[in-house]
């Protein structure tokens, strides 16, 4: 995989005055890969959101492609800068939301992927400079009855002063965003 372009290179990270080199960022938590299995690690807020998004293999394949090529995130209104077109372990990306100087960037690295006949998805972990510390997975499953389900699983805790200050508002926003991703994916898979 080519890493000719790095998202976030020489960008100011919210809350930091100095420029941060993209390659110097590291995963900011010890439990790498923990969204793949139960139970989620203690000491974090947990999120699990599951919803049906359609039926049949064409829906499953369209949803899986939208998840793993950043289409779901982009379709929800987030900007995604990545050094790859598809999720693979080690791929780095920055997901951001907001406008102009109020845009908040969240640097991440893909820590695991699933590309199976009935399960497609990935998880990314937070890199230094992310407002949270933890991991989030986005998975599409084709069940035996033909229904297609989307699941967001996450564990996180504040990593910046402003997410600590936001306190109980952060989990509310995370749940709202997970529901938005589900609606977006449902629409993308239907098209």
JSON list of N, CA, C and O in Angstrom, two decimals, residues 135-154:
[
{"chain": "A", "resi": 135, "resn": "UNK", "atom": "N", "xyz": [-11.80, 2.88, 20.75]},
{"chain": "A", "resi": 135, "resn": "UNK", "atom": "CA", "xyz": [-11.93, 2.16, 19.48]},
{"chain": "A", "resi": 135, "resn": "UNK", "atom": "C", "xyz": [-13.40, 2.10, 19.09]},
{"chain": "A", "resi": 135, "resn": "UNK", "atom": "O", "xyz": [-14.28, 2.09, 19.95]},
{"chain": "A", "resi": 136, "resn": "UNK", "atom": "N", "xyz": [-13.65, 2.05, 17.78]},
{"chain": "A", "resi": 136, "resn": "UNK", "atom": "CA", "xyz": [-15.02, 1.99, 17.28]},
{"chain": "A", "resi": 136, "resn": "UNK", "atom": "C", "xyz": [-15.04, 1.08, 16.06]},
{"chain": "A", "resi": 136, "resn": "UNK", "atom": "O", "xyz": [-14.18, 1.18, 15.19]},
{"chain": "A", "resi": 137, "resn": "UNK", "atom": "N", "xyz": [-16.03, 0.18, 16.02]},
{"chain": "A", "resi": 137, "resn": "UNK", "atom": "CA", "xyz": [-16.17, -0.72, 14.87]},
{"chain": "A", "resi": 137, "resn": "UNK", "atom": "C", "xyz": [-17.50, -0.47, 14.17]},
{"chain": "A", "resi": 137, "resn": "UNK", "atom": "O", "xyz": [-18.48, -0.05, 14.79]},
{"chain": "A", "resi": 138, "resn": "UNK", "atom": "N", "xyz": [-17.49, -0.77, 12.87]},
{"chain": "A", "resi": 138, "resn": "UNK", "atom": "CA", "xyz": [-18.65, -0.60, 12.00]},
{"chain": "A", "resi": 138, "resn": "UNK", "atom": "C", "xyz": [-18.77, -1.89, 11.19]},
{"chain": "A", "resi": 138, "resn": "UNK", "atom": "O", "xyz": [-17.92, -2.17, 10.35]},
{"chain": "A", "resi": 139, "resn": "UNK", "atom": "N", "xyz": [-19.82, -2.67, 11.46]},
{"chain": "A", "resi": 139, "resn": "UNK", "atom": "CA", "xyz": [-19.92, -4.00, 10.88]},
{"chain": "A", "resi": 139, "resn": "UNK", "atom": "C", "xyz": [-21.30, -4.21, 10.27]},
{"chain": "A", "resi": 139, "resn": "UNK", "atom": "O", "xyz": [-22.32, -3.83, 10.86]},
{"chain": "A", "resi": 140, "resn": "UNK", "atom": "N", "xyz": [-21.33, -4.86, 9.11]},
{"chain": "A", "resi": 140, "resn": "UNK", "atom": "CA", "xyz": [-22.56, -5.24, 8.43]},
{"chain": "A", "resi": 140, "resn": "UNK", "atom": "C", "xyz": [-22.61, -6.76, 8.42]},
{"chain": "A", "resi": 140, "resn": "UNK", "atom": "O", "xyz": [-21.64, -7.41, 8.03]},
{"chain": "A", "resi": 141, "resn": "UNK", "atom": "N", "xyz": [-23.74, -7.33, 8.86]},
{"chain": "A", "resi": 141, "resn": "UNK", "atom": "CA", "xyz": [-23.93, -8.78, 8.88]},
{"chain": "A", "resi": 141, "resn": "UNK", "atom": "C", "xyz": [-25.13, -9.17, 8.04]},
{"chain": "A", "resi": 141, "resn": "UNK", "atom": "O", "xyz": [-26.19, -8.52, 8.11]},
{"chain": "A", "resi": 142, "resn": "UNK", "atom": "N", "xyz": [-24.99, -10.25, 7.27]},
{"chain": "A", "resi": 142, "resn": "UNK", "atom": "CA", "xyz": [-26.10, -10.87, 6.55]},
{"chain": "A", "resi": 142, "resn": "UNK", "atom": "C", "xyz": [-26.51, -12.09, 7.36]},
{"chain": "A", "resi": 142, "resn": "UNK", "atom": "O", "xyz": [-25.74, -13.04, 7.49]},
{"chain": "A", "resi": 143, "resn": "UNK", "atom": "N", "xyz": [-27.70, -12.04, 7.92]},
{"chain": "A", "resi": 143, "resn": "UNK", "atom": "CA", "xyz": [-28.15, -13.14, 8.78]},
{"chain": "A", "resi": 143, "resn": "UNK", "atom": "C", "xyz": [-28.82, -14.23, 7.96]},
{"chain": "A", "resi": 143, "resn": "UNK", "atom": "O", "xyz": [-29.18, -14.02, 6.80]},
{"chain": "A", "resi": 144, "resn": "UNK", "atom": "N", "xyz": [-29.02, -15.40, 8.57]},
{"chain": "A", "resi": 144, "resn": "UNK", "atom": "CA", "xyz": [-29.58, -16.55, 7.87]},
{"chain": "A", "resi": 144, "resn": "UNK", "atom": "C", "xyz": [-30.95, -16.28, 7.27]},
{"chain": "A", "resi": 144, "resn": "UNK", "atom": "O", "xyz": [-31.30, -16.83, 6.24]},
{"chain": "A", "resi": 145, "resn": "UNK", "atom": "N", "xyz": [-31.74, -15.42, 7.91]},
{"chain": "A", "resi": 145, "resn": "UNK", "atom": "CA", "xyz": [-33.08, -15.12, 7.39]},
{"chain": "A", "resi": 145, "resn": "UNK", "atom": "C", "xyz": [-33.05, -14.08, 6.26]},
{"chain": "A", "resi": 145, "resn": "UNK", "atom": "O", "xyz": [-34.11, -13.67, 5.78]},
{"chain": "A", "resi": 146, "resn": "UNK", "atom": "N", "xyz": [-31.86, -13.64, 5.86]},
{"chain": "A", "resi": 146, "resn": "UNK", "atom": "CA", "xyz": [-31.73, -12.69, 4.76]},
{"chain": "A", "resi": 146, "resn": "UNK", "atom": "C", "xyz": [-31.71, -11.23, 5.17]},
{"chain": "A", "resi": 146, "resn": "UNK", "atom": "O", "xyz": [-31.52, -10.36, 4.32]},
{"chain": "A", "resi": 147, "resn": "UNK", "atom": "N", "xyz": [-31.90, -10.94, 6.45]},
{"chain": "A", "resi": 147, "resn": "UNK", "atom": "CA", "xyz": [-31.86, -9.55, 6.88]},
{"chain": "A", "resi": 147, "resn": "UNK", "atom": "C", "xyz": [-30.41, -9.08, 7.01]},
{"chain": "A", "resi": 147, "resn": "UNK", "atom": "O", "xyz": [-29.52, -9.86, 7.34]},
{"chain": "A", "resi": 148, "resn": "UNK", "atom": "N", "xyz": [-30.23, -7.81, 6.74]},
{"chain": "A", "resi": 148, "resn": "UNK", "atom": "CA", "xyz": [-28.91, -7.19, 6.83]},
{"chain": "A", "resi": 148, "resn": "UNK", "atom": "C", "xyz": [-28.94, -6.24, 8.03]},
{"chain": "A", "resi": 148, "resn": "UNK", "atom": "O", "xyz": [-29.83, -5.39, 8.14]},
{"chain": "A", "resi": 149, "resn": "UNK", "atom": "N", "xyz": [-27.97, -6.42, 8.92]},
{"chain": "A", "resi": 149, "resn": "UNK", "atom": "CA", "xyz": [-27.89, -5.63, 10.15]},
{"chain": "A", "resi": 149, "resn": "UNK", "atom": "C", "xyz": [-26.59, -4.85, 10.17]},
{"chain": "A", "resi": 149, "resn": "UNK", "atom": "O", "xyz": [-25.54, -5.33, 9.74]},
{"chain": "A", "resi": 150, "resn": "UNK", "atom": "N", "xyz": [-26.68, -3.65, 10.73]},
{"chain": "A", "resi": 150, "resn": "UNK", "atom": "CA", "xyz": [-25.52, -2.78, 10.91]},
{"chain": "A", "resi": 150, "resn": "UNK", "atom": "C", "xyz": [-25.30, -2.60, 12.40]},
{"chain": "A", "resi": 150, "resn": "UNK", "atom": "O", "xyz": [-26.24, -2.33, 13.15]},
{"chain": "A", "resi": 151, "resn": "UNK", "atom": "N", "xyz": [-24.05, -2.74, 12.84]},
{"chain": "A", "resi": 151, "resn": "UNK", "atom": "CA", "xyz": [-23.71, -2.59, 14.25]},
{"chain": "A", "resi": 151, "resn": "UNK", "atom": "C", "xyz": [-22.51, -1.66, 14.42]},
{"chain": "A", "resi": 151, "resn": "UNK", "atom": "O", "xyz": [-21.50, -1.82, 13.74]},
{"chain": "A", "resi": 152, "resn": "UNK", "atom": "N", "xyz": [-22.68, -0.71, 15.34]},
{"chain": "A", "resi": 152, "resn": "UNK", "atom": "CA", "xyz": [-21.57, 0.13, 15.77]},
{"chain": "A", "resi": 152, "resn": "UNK", "atom": "C", "xyz": [-21.26, -0.29, 17.20]},
{"chain": "A", "resi": 152, "resn": "UNK", "atom": "O", "xyz": [-22.16, -0.33, 18.05]},
{"chain": "A", "resi": 153, "resn": "UNK", "atom": "N", "xyz": [-20.01, -0.62, 17.47]},
{"chain": "A", "resi": 153, "resn": "UNK", "atom": "CA", "xyz": [-19.56, -0.98, 18.81]},
{"chain": "A", "resi": 153, "resn": "UNK", "atom": "C", "xyz": [-18.38, -0.08, 19.15]},
{"chain": "A", "resi": 153, "resn": "UNK", "atom": "O", "xyz": [-17.48, 0.09, 18.32]},
{"chain": "A", "resi": 154, "resn": "UNK", "atom": "N", "xyz": [-18.40, 0.50, 20.34]},
{"chain": "A", "resi": 154, "resn": "UNK", "atom": "CA", "xyz": [-17.31, 1.41, 20.70]},
{"chain": "A", "resi": 154, "resn": "UNK", "atom": "C", "xyz": [-17.06, 1.39, 22.20]},
{"chain": "A", "resi": 154, "resn": "UNK", "atom": "O", "xyz": [-17.95, 1.12, 23.00]}
]
